[in-house]
Amino acid sequence: MTAHTTRHATRHATHDHDRTGKTVDTETATAQPSAPPADGERMRRWRMVLGGDSAESTGCTLTGQDVAMDGALNALYGGGGGKKPGGRGGGGRSAGLGASAPSVARWLGDIRTYFPSSVVQVMQHDAIDRLGLSALLLEPEMLEAVEADVHLVGTLLSLNKAMPETTKETARAVVRKVVDDLEKRLESRTRATLTGALDRSARISRPRHRDIDWDRTIRANLKNYLTVPGADGGPDTGTVVPERLIGYGRASQSVKKDVILCIDQSGSMAASVVYASVFGAVLASMRTLDTRLVVFDTAVVDLTDQLDDPVDVLFGTQLGGGTDINRALAYCQSQITRPADTVVVLISDLYEGGIRDEMLKRVAAMKASGVQFVTLLALSDEGAPAYDHEHAAALGALGAPAFACTPDLFPDVMAAAIEKRPLPIPDKEAGA
């Protein structure tokens, strides 16, 4: 995304917010057909989009709040990307943020004043990428000033080893806030979806009337279809004699399925690691599931004993480094004791640094034994990631199609795997 494009999106997102960041009631304005802006307002908007020297041709002078907003935008997007830490300019005219923690803290306060939360998160992410401000996140006062989100958590986890002890407690508090918000958003639907799938997967042959699965019962007894002569010369009718009833099993406290989450912790998978850790904690809290969480790069670490607290899981990961999917799958394979009742979820961009053919053989062997194998290229809100297309196609040929999955879709994917039915793969995201 170019700086001008980002400035335009950011400016557009502020139309319905006052200077405190609170939403302004625009119902009256939007109820009427919108008229084209007057020339002065059009020039003002172009001035805000273009920013700095590029806007001189508009002949528009900013005043009031627009000056402060333009300054905050120009510090990040102006003149070739702003100053790099240490004061070295990136070319062209730019206000820049420099490497000063106080100036960055003031800038963070400004953007939270003038822009809504969703835009603040985008600008923070851009500041870290464009201006190299990651090191400043190691200071507690900086962490207290930022707007916490999944991407910030990923950045903090990548800095975990370099983080001084004075910052770690603040960093955990930031991560805790994001994790708690995610759990509130995802837990209830995940539980409801998977509980229903687990009940439906436990079919019984002598169900109570209210537990009968009529669709499956009718299909199983079509061979017992009888034609019955109509009464008083009327037309014949037909009926199915249900010799065998199929029903849903009643919920029980015994473990019904084993789930193994196998997560690639390479740097590009940061958001996926965050979401997978939260989902892992939710799944582990369900008594009918036995959940194991494994993270890997070139080494394999089993974090199952930390699943009661996803924050501990996240700080137990080590983002970055190489990738050895084959070694990780070998470990997961060694933990399978009930293949027909096991779901293995591999979350990886599939850039394999280990032995490719062995990786594919392991997947084939697991599937042949009855394991439900799911391959997710990402578990995040961002959509299709970069991934190894050749490996994705090879897995698809084995009956384990690889696709990106949003957090909202994940419960449905798991429910389908538990019930051994086709996965709900988004067409445009399918990797094979």
Short mmCIF file of C-alpha atoms in Angstrom, two decimals:
data_model
loop_
_atom_site.label_atom_id
_atom_site.label_comp_id
_atom_site.label_asym_id
_atom_site.label_seq_id
_atom_site.Cartn_x
_atom_site.Cartn_y
_atom_site.Cartn_z
CA MET A 1 0.00 0.00 0.00
CA THR A 2 1.46 3.39 -0.98
CA ALA A 3 1.72 6.27 1.45
CA HIS A 4 -0.89 8.29 -0.51
CA THR A 5 -3.28 5.35 -0.55
CA THR A 6 -2.86 4.85 3.18
CA ARG A 7 -3.33 8.57 3.84
CA HIS A 8 -6.53 8.48 1.78
CA ALA A 9 -7.91 5.46 3.62
CA THR A 10 -6.97 6.96 6.96
CA ARG A 11 -8.48 10.35 6.18
CA HIS A 12 -11.66 8.75 4.82
CA ALA A 13 -12.05 6.69 7.99
CA THR A 14 -12.17 9.84 10.14
CA HIS A 15 -15.18 11.50 8.52
CA ASP A 16 -17.57 10.08 11.12
CA HIS A 17 -15.39 10.74 14.19
CA ASP A 18 -14.89 13.87 16.24
CA ARG A 19 -11.50 14.98 17.60
CA THR A 20 -11.90 12.77 20.69
CA GLY A 21 -12.20 9.68 18.54
CA LYS A 22 -15.88 9.18 19.42
CA THR A 23 -18.29 8.29 16.64
CA VAL A 24 -20.37 11.21 15.42
CA ASP A 25 -24.05 10.64 14.59
CA THR A 26 -24.26 10.92 10.79
CA GLU A 27 -27.69 9.30 10.38
CA THR A 28 -29.34 12.55 9.35
CA ALA A 29 -26.68 13.33 6.79
CA THR A 30 -26.65 9.87 5.26
CA ALA A 31 -30.43 9.65 5.09
CA GLN A 32 -30.43 12.28 2.33
CA PRO A 33 -28.81 11.78 -1.11
CA SER A 34 -25.21 12.93 -0.75
CA ALA A 35 -24.36 16.01 -2.76
CA PRO A 36 -20.93 16.38 -4.34
CA PRO A 37 -18.56 18.39 -2.12
CA ALA A 38 -18.06 22.06 -2.88
CA ASP A 39 -14.81 23.06 -4.57
CA GLY A 40 -13.27 24.24 -1.31
CA GLU A 41 -14.08 21.00 0.49
CA ARG A 42 -12.84 18.96 -2.47
CA MET A 43 -9.50 20.79 -2.39
CA ARG A 44 -9.28 20.30 1.37
CA ARG A 45 -9.75 16.56 0.96
CA TRP A 46 -7.11 16.38 -1.77
CA ARG A 47 -4.74 18.36 0.44
CA MET A 48 -5.22 15.83 3.25
CA VAL A 49 -4.73 12.89 0.87
CA LEU A 50 -1.61 14.21 -0.84
CA GLY A 51 0.10 15.74 2.18
CA GLY A 52 3.19 17.93 2.34
CA ASP A 53 4.90 19.33 -0.77
CA SER A 54 2.78 17.21 -3.10
CA ALA A 55 -0.29 19.22 -2.08
CA GLU A 56 1.01 22.72 -2.91
CA SER A 57 -0.88 22.74 -6.20
CA THR A 58 -4.21 22.45 -4.39
CA GLY A 59 -3.90 25.99 -3.05
CA CYS A 60 -5.57 24.85 0.15
CA THR A 61 -4.37 25.88 3.60
CA LEU A 62 -5.26 23.62 6.48
CA THR A 63 -6.54 25.01 9.76
CA GLY A 64 -7.54 23.79 13.21
CA GLN A 65 -7.75 20.04 13.76
CA ASP A 66 -6.75 19.34 10.14
CA VAL A 67 -3.27 20.73 10.85
CA ALA A 68 -2.73 18.30 13.72
CA MET A 69 -4.11 15.35 11.75
CA ASP A 70 -1.93 16.20 8.77
CA GLY A 71 1.11 16.43 11.02
CA ALA A 72 0.44 12.98 12.48
CA LEU A 73 0.03 11.52 8.99
CA ASN A 74 3.07 13.33 7.61
CA ALA A 75 5.28 12.05 10.43
CA LEU A 76 4.55 8.53 9.23
CA TYR A 77 3.81 8.77 5.50
CA GLY A 78 5.43 12.01 4.39
CA GLY A 79 8.47 12.48 2.18
CA GLY A 80 9.70 8.99 1.34
CA GLY A 81 8.75 7.20 4.51
CA GLY A 82 9.95 9.57 7.21
CA LYS A 83 13.17 9.59 9.19
CA LYS A 84 14.75 6.37 10.19
CA PRO A 85 15.70 5.88 13.83
CA GLY A 86 18.78 7.93 14.56
CA GLY A 87 17.53 10.88 12.52
CA ARG A 88 18.68 9.80 9.04
CA GLY A 89 16.08 10.88 6.55
CA GLY A 90 14.61 8.57 3.97
CA GLY A 91 14.81 11.20 1.22
CA GLY A 92 12.61 14.21 0.60
CA ARG A 93 10.92 16.41 3.18
CA SER A 94 9.47 14.68 6.21
CA ALA A 95 8.59 15.45 9.79
CA GLY A 96 9.56 11.94 10.87
CA LEU A 97 9.41 10.37 14.31
CA GLY A 98 13.12 9.85 14.80
CA ALA A 99 14.31 7.50 17.52
CA SER A 100 13.01 9.55 20.43
CA ALA A 101 10.69 7.60 22.71
CA PRO A 102 8.98 10.78 24.00
CA SER A 103 8.22 12.01 20.48
CA VAL A 104 6.85 8.62 19.47
CA ALA A 105 4.75 8.48 22.64
CA ARG A 106 3.30 11.93 21.83
CA TRP A 107 2.58 10.79 18.27
CA LEU A 108 0.80 7.68 19.55
CA GLY A 109 -1.33 9.90 21.77
CA ASP A 110 -2.13 12.19 18.85
CA ILE A 111 -3.31 9.44 16.51
CA ARG A 112 -5.50 7.98 19.26
CA THR A 113 -7.06 11.43 19.65
CA TYR A 114 -7.80 12.04 15.97
CA PHE A 115 -8.44 8.56 14.51
CA PRO A 116 -10.66 5.58 15.38
CA SER A 117 -9.14 2.45 16.94
CA SER A 118 -9.10 0.41 13.70
CA VAL A 119 -7.10 3.15 11.93
CA VAL A 120 -4.75 3.58 14.91
CA GLN A 121 -3.83 -0.11 14.69
CA VAL A 122 -3.02 0.22 10.97
CA MET A 123 -0.86 3.30 11.58
CA GLN A 124 1.02 1.62 14.44
CA HIS A 125 1.71 -1.41 12.25
CA ASP A 126 2.95 0.86 9.45
CA ALA A 127 5.15 2.81 11.86
CA ILE A 128 6.87 -0.37 13.02
CA ASP A 129 7.39 -1.54 9.42
CA ARG A 130 8.31 1.79 7.77
CA LEU A 131 10.29 3.49 10.53
CA GLY A 132 11.86 0.52 12.32
CA LEU A 133 10.42 1.39 15.72
CA SER A 134 10.38 -2.16 17.09
CA ALA A 135 13.21 -1.43 19.53
CA LEU A 136 11.14 1.28 21.20
CA LEU A 137 8.54 -1.34 22.14
CA LEU A 138 11.08 -2.67 24.62
CA GLU A 139 10.39 0.36 26.81
CA PRO A 140 7.46 -0.04 29.28
CA GLU A 141 6.15 3.50 28.77
CA MET A 142 5.88 2.86 25.04
CA LEU A 143 3.91 -0.36 25.53
CA GLU A 144 1.47 1.44 27.78
CA ALA A 145 0.81 3.99 25.00
CA VAL A 146 0.10 1.64 22.09
CA GLU A 147 -3.24 0.23 20.93
CA ALA A 148 -2.99 -3.51 21.52
CA ASP A 149 -3.94 -5.90 18.70
CA VAL A 150 -2.91 -9.26 17.24
CA HIS A 151 -0.13 -7.77 15.10
CA LEU A 152 1.38 -5.95 18.08
CA VAL A 153 1.37 -9.23 20.03
CA GLY A 154 3.24 -10.88 17.15
CA THR A 155 5.85 -8.13 17.21
CA LEU A 156 6.28 -8.44 20.98
CA LEU A 157 6.71 -12.20 20.73
CA SER A 158 9.42 -11.74 18.09
CA LEU A 159 11.22 -9.39 20.52
CA ASN A 160 10.75 -11.70 23.49
CA LYS A 161 14.40 -12.73 23.85
CA ALA A 162 15.65 -9.16 23.56
CA MET A 163 13.11 -7.84 26.05
CA PRO A 164 14.56 -6.58 29.35
CA GLU A 165 13.03 -7.82 32.61
CA THR A 166 11.62 -4.35 33.32
CA THR A 167 9.49 -4.60 30.18
CA LYS A 168 8.34 -8.22 30.33
CA GLU A 169 5.57 -7.66 32.89
CA THR A 170 4.13 -4.80 30.85
CA ALA A 171 4.39 -6.89 27.68
CA ARG A 172 2.51 -9.76 29.35
CA ALA A 173 -0.23 -7.33 30.38
CA VAL A 174 -0.56 -6.13 26.78
CA VAL A 175 -0.67 -9.70 25.47
CA ARG A 176 -3.14 -10.68 28.20
CA LYS A 177 -5.55 -7.92 27.13
CA VAL A 178 -5.52 -9.07 23.50
CA VAL A 179 -5.89 -12.75 24.45
CA ASP A 180 -8.80 -12.05 26.81
CA ASP A 181 -10.59 -10.06 24.10
CA LEU A 182 -10.08 -12.87 21.59
CA GLU A 183 -11.35 -15.50 24.02
CA LYS A 184 -14.53 -13.51 24.67
CA ARG A 185 -15.07 -13.18 20.92
CA LEU A 186 -14.32 -16.79 19.94
CA GLU A 187 -15.09 -19.09 22.86
CA SER A 188 -18.90 -19.32 22.92
CA ARG A 189 -19.33 -20.06 19.22
CA THR A 190 -16.45 -22.54 19.20
CA ARG A 191 -17.93 -24.44 22.13
CA ALA A 192 -21.43 -24.49 20.67
CA THR A 193 -20.28 -25.58 17.21
CA LEU A 194 -17.96 -28.34 18.39
CA THR A 195 -20.32 -29.64 21.08
CA GLY A 196 -22.98 -30.16 18.42
CA ALA A 197 -20.48 -31.84 16.10
CA LEU A 198 -19.25 -34.17 18.86
CA ASP A 199 -22.82 -35.18 19.73
CA ARG A 200 -23.67 -35.84 16.10
CA SER A 201 -20.50 -37.86 15.57
CA ALA A 202 -21.51 -40.27 18.36
CA ARG A 203 -24.28 -42.14 16.53
CA ILE A 204 -26.31 -44.75 18.43
CA SER A 205 -28.63 -47.46 17.07
CA ARG A 206 -31.29 -47.43 19.80
CA PRO A 207 -31.99 -43.72 20.35
CA ARG A 208 -34.83 -42.09 22.21
CA HIS A 209 -37.48 -40.60 19.94
CA ARG A 210 -36.19 -37.03 20.41
CA ASP A 211 -32.65 -38.15 19.55
CA ILE A 212 -33.48 -39.83 16.22
CA ASP A 213 -31.56 -38.53 13.20
CA TRP A 214 -34.47 -38.86 10.75
CA ASP A 215 -32.49 -38.02 7.63
CA ARG A 216 -29.92 -40.79 8.19
CA THR A 217 -32.57 -43.20 9.46
CA ILE A 218 -34.69 -42.84 6.30
CA ARG A 219 -31.67 -43.23 4.01
CA ALA A 220 -30.51 -46.33 5.90
CA ASN A 221 -33.94 -47.96 5.54
CA LEU A 222 -34.88 -47.12 1.93
CA LYS A 223 -34.50 -50.83 1.09
CA ASN A 224 -37.50 -51.40 3.36
CA TYR A 225 -39.80 -49.19 1.31
CA LEU A 226 -43.31 -50.72 1.03
CA THR A 227 -46.22 -49.81 -1.21
CA VAL A 228 -49.54 -49.73 0.63
CA PRO A 229 -52.82 -50.00 -1.38
CA GLY A 230 -55.01 -46.95 -1.05
CA ALA A 231 -58.16 -47.16 0.99
CA ASP A 232 -61.51 -47.40 -0.87
CA GLY A 233 -59.80 -47.64 -4.25
CA GLY A 234 -57.74 -44.52 -3.71
CA PRO A 235 -54.14 -44.12 -4.95
CA ASP A 236 -51.44 -46.30 -3.47
CA THR A 237 -49.15 -44.78 -0.84
CA GLY A 238 -45.71 -45.74 0.34
CA THR A 239 -43.90 -46.01 3.62
CA VAL A 240 -40.45 -46.82 4.94
CA VAL A 241 -40.24 -49.48 7.64
CA PRO A 242 -37.43 -48.35 9.98
CA GLU A 243 -35.80 -51.61 10.99
CA ARG A 244 -32.74 -49.66 12.18
CA LEU A 245 -32.91 -46.30 13.95
CA ILE A 246 -29.93 -43.95 13.88
CA GLY A 247 -29.69 -41.26 16.51
CA TYR A 248 -27.46 -38.65 18.04
CA GLY A 249 -25.44 -39.75 21.05
CA ARG A 250 -26.17 -37.96 24.31
CA ALA A 251 -23.42 -35.71 25.55
CA SER A 252 -21.07 -37.44 27.96
CA GLN A 253 -18.01 -36.48 29.95
CA SER A 254 -15.77 -39.08 28.29
CA VAL A 255 -13.19 -38.03 25.70
CA LYS A 256 -14.58 -38.51 22.20
CA LYS A 257 -11.88 -36.98 19.99
CA ASP A 258 -8.17 -36.27 20.16
CA VAL A 259 -7.00 -32.99 18.60
CA ILE A 260 -3.38 -32.12 17.80
CA LEU A 261 -2.62 -28.53 16.78
CA CYS A 262 0.77 -28.41 15.02
CA ILE A 263 1.83 -24.78 14.58
CA ASP A 264 4.63 -23.35 12.46
CA GLN A 265 6.30 -20.57 14.50
CA SER A 266 8.29 -19.00 11.67
CA GLY A 267 8.14 -15.20 11.64
CA SER A 268 5.48 -14.95 8.93
CA MET A 269 3.04 -17.01 11.03
CA ALA A 270 2.83 -14.61 14.00
CA ALA A 271 -0.91 -13.87 13.81
CA SER A 272 -1.66 -17.58 13.27
CA VAL A 273 0.31 -18.48 16.40
CA VAL A 274 -1.73 -16.00 18.45
CA TYR A 275 -5.10 -17.27 17.22
CA ALA A 276 -4.08 -20.95 17.41
CA SER A 277 -2.97 -20.52 21.03
CA VAL A 278 -6.33 -19.02 21.96
CA PHE A 279 -8.25 -21.75 20.15
CA GLY A 280 -5.99 -24.36 21.75
CA ALA A 281 -6.94 -23.09 25.21
CA VAL A 282 -10.64 -23.15 24.31
CA LEU A 283 -10.44 -26.71 22.95
CA ALA A 284 -8.43 -27.87 25.97
CA SER A 285 -11.19 -26.63 28.27
CA MET A 286 -13.72 -29.01 26.62
CA ARG A 287 -13.77 -32.33 28.50
CA THR A 288 -14.85 -34.30 25.44
CA LEU A 289 -11.66 -33.29 23.61
CA ASP A 290 -8.10 -34.28 24.43
CA THR A 291 -6.10 -31.40 22.95
CA ARG A 292 -2.36 -31.24 22.34
CA LEU A 293 -0.50 -28.15 21.11
CA VAL A 294 2.86 -28.48 19.36
CA VAL A 295 4.94 -25.59 17.95
CA PHE A 296 7.94 -25.99 15.70
CA ASP A 297 10.67 -24.36 13.64
CA THR A 298 13.68 -26.62 13.13
CA ALA A 299 12.99 -27.98 16.63
CA VAL A 300 9.72 -29.25 18.11
CA VAL A 301 8.26 -28.05 21.42
CA ASP A 302 5.17 -29.56 23.07
CA LEU A 303 3.31 -26.81 24.99
CA THR A 304 0.30 -28.94 25.97
CA ASP A 305 0.97 -28.54 29.70
CA GLN A 306 0.59 -24.75 29.32
CA LEU A 307 -2.74 -24.81 27.49
CA ASP A 308 -4.67 -23.58 30.51
CA ASP A 309 -3.12 -20.15 29.89
CA PRO A 310 -2.62 -19.07 26.25
CA VAL A 311 -0.37 -16.20 27.38
CA ASP A 312 2.09 -18.77 28.74
CA VAL A 313 1.81 -20.63 25.44
CA LEU A 314 2.60 -17.49 23.46
CA PHE A 315 5.64 -16.61 25.56
CA GLY A 316 6.77 -20.21 25.18
CA THR A 317 7.01 -19.79 21.41
CA GLN A 318 10.04 -18.49 19.55
CA LEU A 319 9.00 -16.67 16.38
CA GLY A 320 11.49 -16.79 13.53
CA GLY A 321 14.08 -19.31 12.42
CA GLY A 322 13.86 -22.22 9.99
CA THR A 323 11.14 -24.79 9.38
CA ASP A 324 11.11 -28.59 9.61
CA ILE A 325 7.54 -29.74 9.06
CA ASN A 326 8.58 -33.38 8.66
CA ARG A 327 10.13 -33.47 12.14
CA ALA A 328 7.05 -31.84 13.66
CA LEU A 329 4.70 -34.31 11.98
CA ALA A 330 6.90 -37.21 13.10
CA TYR A 331 6.39 -36.08 16.70
CA CYS A 332 2.64 -35.62 16.22
CA GLN A 333 2.40 -39.06 14.62
CA SER A 334 4.10 -40.58 17.68
CA GLN A 335 1.38 -39.09 19.92
CA ILE A 336 -1.56 -40.68 18.05
CA THR A 337 -3.14 -43.61 19.89
CA ARG A 338 -6.66 -43.56 18.38
CA PRO A 339 -6.27 -42.75 14.67
CA ALA A 340 -9.97 -43.02 13.80
CA ASP A 341 -10.81 -40.50 16.54
CA THR A 342 -7.94 -38.07 15.95
CA VAL A 343 -7.87 -34.71 14.15
CA VAL A 344 -4.45 -33.27 13.27
CA VAL A 345 -4.38 -29.59 12.29
CA LEU A 346 -1.17 -28.41 10.62
CA ILE A 347 -0.94 -24.59 10.51
CA SER A 348 1.94 -23.63 8.21
CA ASP A 349 2.84 -21.75 5.03
CA LEU A 350 4.43 -25.08 3.94
CA TYR A 351 7.89 -23.68 3.19
CA GLU A 352 9.57 -26.92 4.22
CA GLY A 353 13.21 -26.96 5.26
CA GLY A 354 13.18 -30.65 6.12
CA ILE A 355 12.61 -33.71 3.97
CA ARG A 356 9.69 -33.02 1.63
CA ASP A 357 9.00 -36.60 0.54
CA GLU A 358 9.06 -37.85 4.12
CA MET A 359 6.62 -35.12 5.13
CA LEU A 360 4.17 -36.22 2.44
CA LYS A 361 4.60 -39.90 3.36
CA ARG A 362 3.72 -39.10 6.98
CA VAL A 363 0.57 -37.27 5.97
CA ALA A 364 -0.43 -40.16 3.69
CA ALA A 365 0.21 -42.69 6.47
CA MET A 366 -1.85 -40.73 8.99
CA LYS A 367 -4.76 -40.42 6.60
CA ALA A 368 -4.58 -44.13 5.70
CA SER A 369 -4.83 -45.00 9.41
CA GLY A 370 -8.05 -42.97 9.75
CA VAL A 371 -6.71 -39.62 11.01
CA GLN A 372 -8.58 -36.52 9.86
CA PHE A 373 -5.80 -34.24 8.60
CA VAL A 374 -6.41 -30.49 8.14
CA THR A 375 -3.87 -28.12 6.55
CA LEU A 376 -4.29 -24.39 7.21
CA LEU A 377 -1.96 -22.00 5.38
CA ALA A 378 -2.88 -19.34 7.92
CA LEU A 379 -5.26 -18.81 10.81
CA SER A 380 -5.75 -15.06 10.66
CA ASP A 381 -7.98 -12.25 9.40
CA GLU A 382 -5.66 -11.29 6.54
CA GLY A 383 -6.81 -13.78 3.89
CA ALA A 384 -4.56 -15.73 1.51
CA PRO A 385 -0.91 -15.68 2.65
CA ALA A 386 2.29 -16.43 0.76
CA TYR A 387 2.80 -20.18 0.77
CA ASP A 388 4.53 -23.02 -1.08
CA HIS A 389 2.11 -23.84 -3.90
CA GLU A 390 3.87 -27.07 -4.87
CA HIS A 391 3.57 -28.53 -1.37
CA ALA A 392 -0.03 -27.34 -1.09
CA ALA A 393 -0.89 -29.12 -4.35
CA ALA A 394 0.85 -32.30 -3.17
CA LEU A 395 -1.14 -32.31 0.07
CA GLY A 396 -4.34 -31.69 -1.87
CA ALA A 397 -3.60 -34.74 -3.99
CA LEU A 398 -3.42 -36.75 -0.76
CA GLY A 399 -6.88 -35.55 0.25
CA ALA A 400 -5.61 -32.86 2.63
CA PRO A 401 -6.34 -29.59 0.77
CA ALA A 402 -4.47 -26.55 2.11
CA PHE A 403 -6.31 -23.26 2.55
CA ALA A 404 -6.26 -20.08 4.61
CA CYS A 405 -8.79 -19.91 7.40
CA THR A 406 -10.21 -16.95 9.30
CA PRO A 407 -10.83 -17.26 13.05
CA ASP A 408 -14.59 -17.09 12.44
CA LEU A 409 -14.42 -20.09 10.08
CA PHE A 410 -12.19 -22.23 12.29
CA PRO A 411 -15.01 -23.73 14.44
CA ASP A 412 -16.82 -24.87 11.28
CA VAL A 413 -13.62 -26.43 9.93
CA MET A 414 -13.10 -28.33 13.17
CA ALA A 415 -16.74 -29.43 13.28
CA ALA A 416 -16.49 -30.83 9.75
CA ALA A 417 -13.27 -32.68 10.62
CA ILE A 418 -14.83 -34.17 13.75
CA GLU A 419 -17.87 -35.37 11.78
CA LYS A 420 -15.66 -36.61 8.92
CA ARG A 421 -17.45 -34.59 6.30
CA PRO A 422 -16.01 -32.29 3.57
CA LEU A 423 -14.25 -29.22 4.91
CA PRO A 424 -15.82 -25.80 4.26
CA ILE A 425 -13.01 -24.53 2.03
CA PRO A 426 -13.36 -20.94 0.71
CA ASP A 427 -13.13 -21.33 -3.09
CA LYS A 428 -10.77 -18.43 -3.68
CA GLU A 429 -8.46 -19.51 -0.86
CA ALA A 430 -8.01 -23.17 -1.79
CA GLY A 431 -4.36 -24.04 -2.07
CA ALA A 432 -4.93 -27.18 -4.12
#
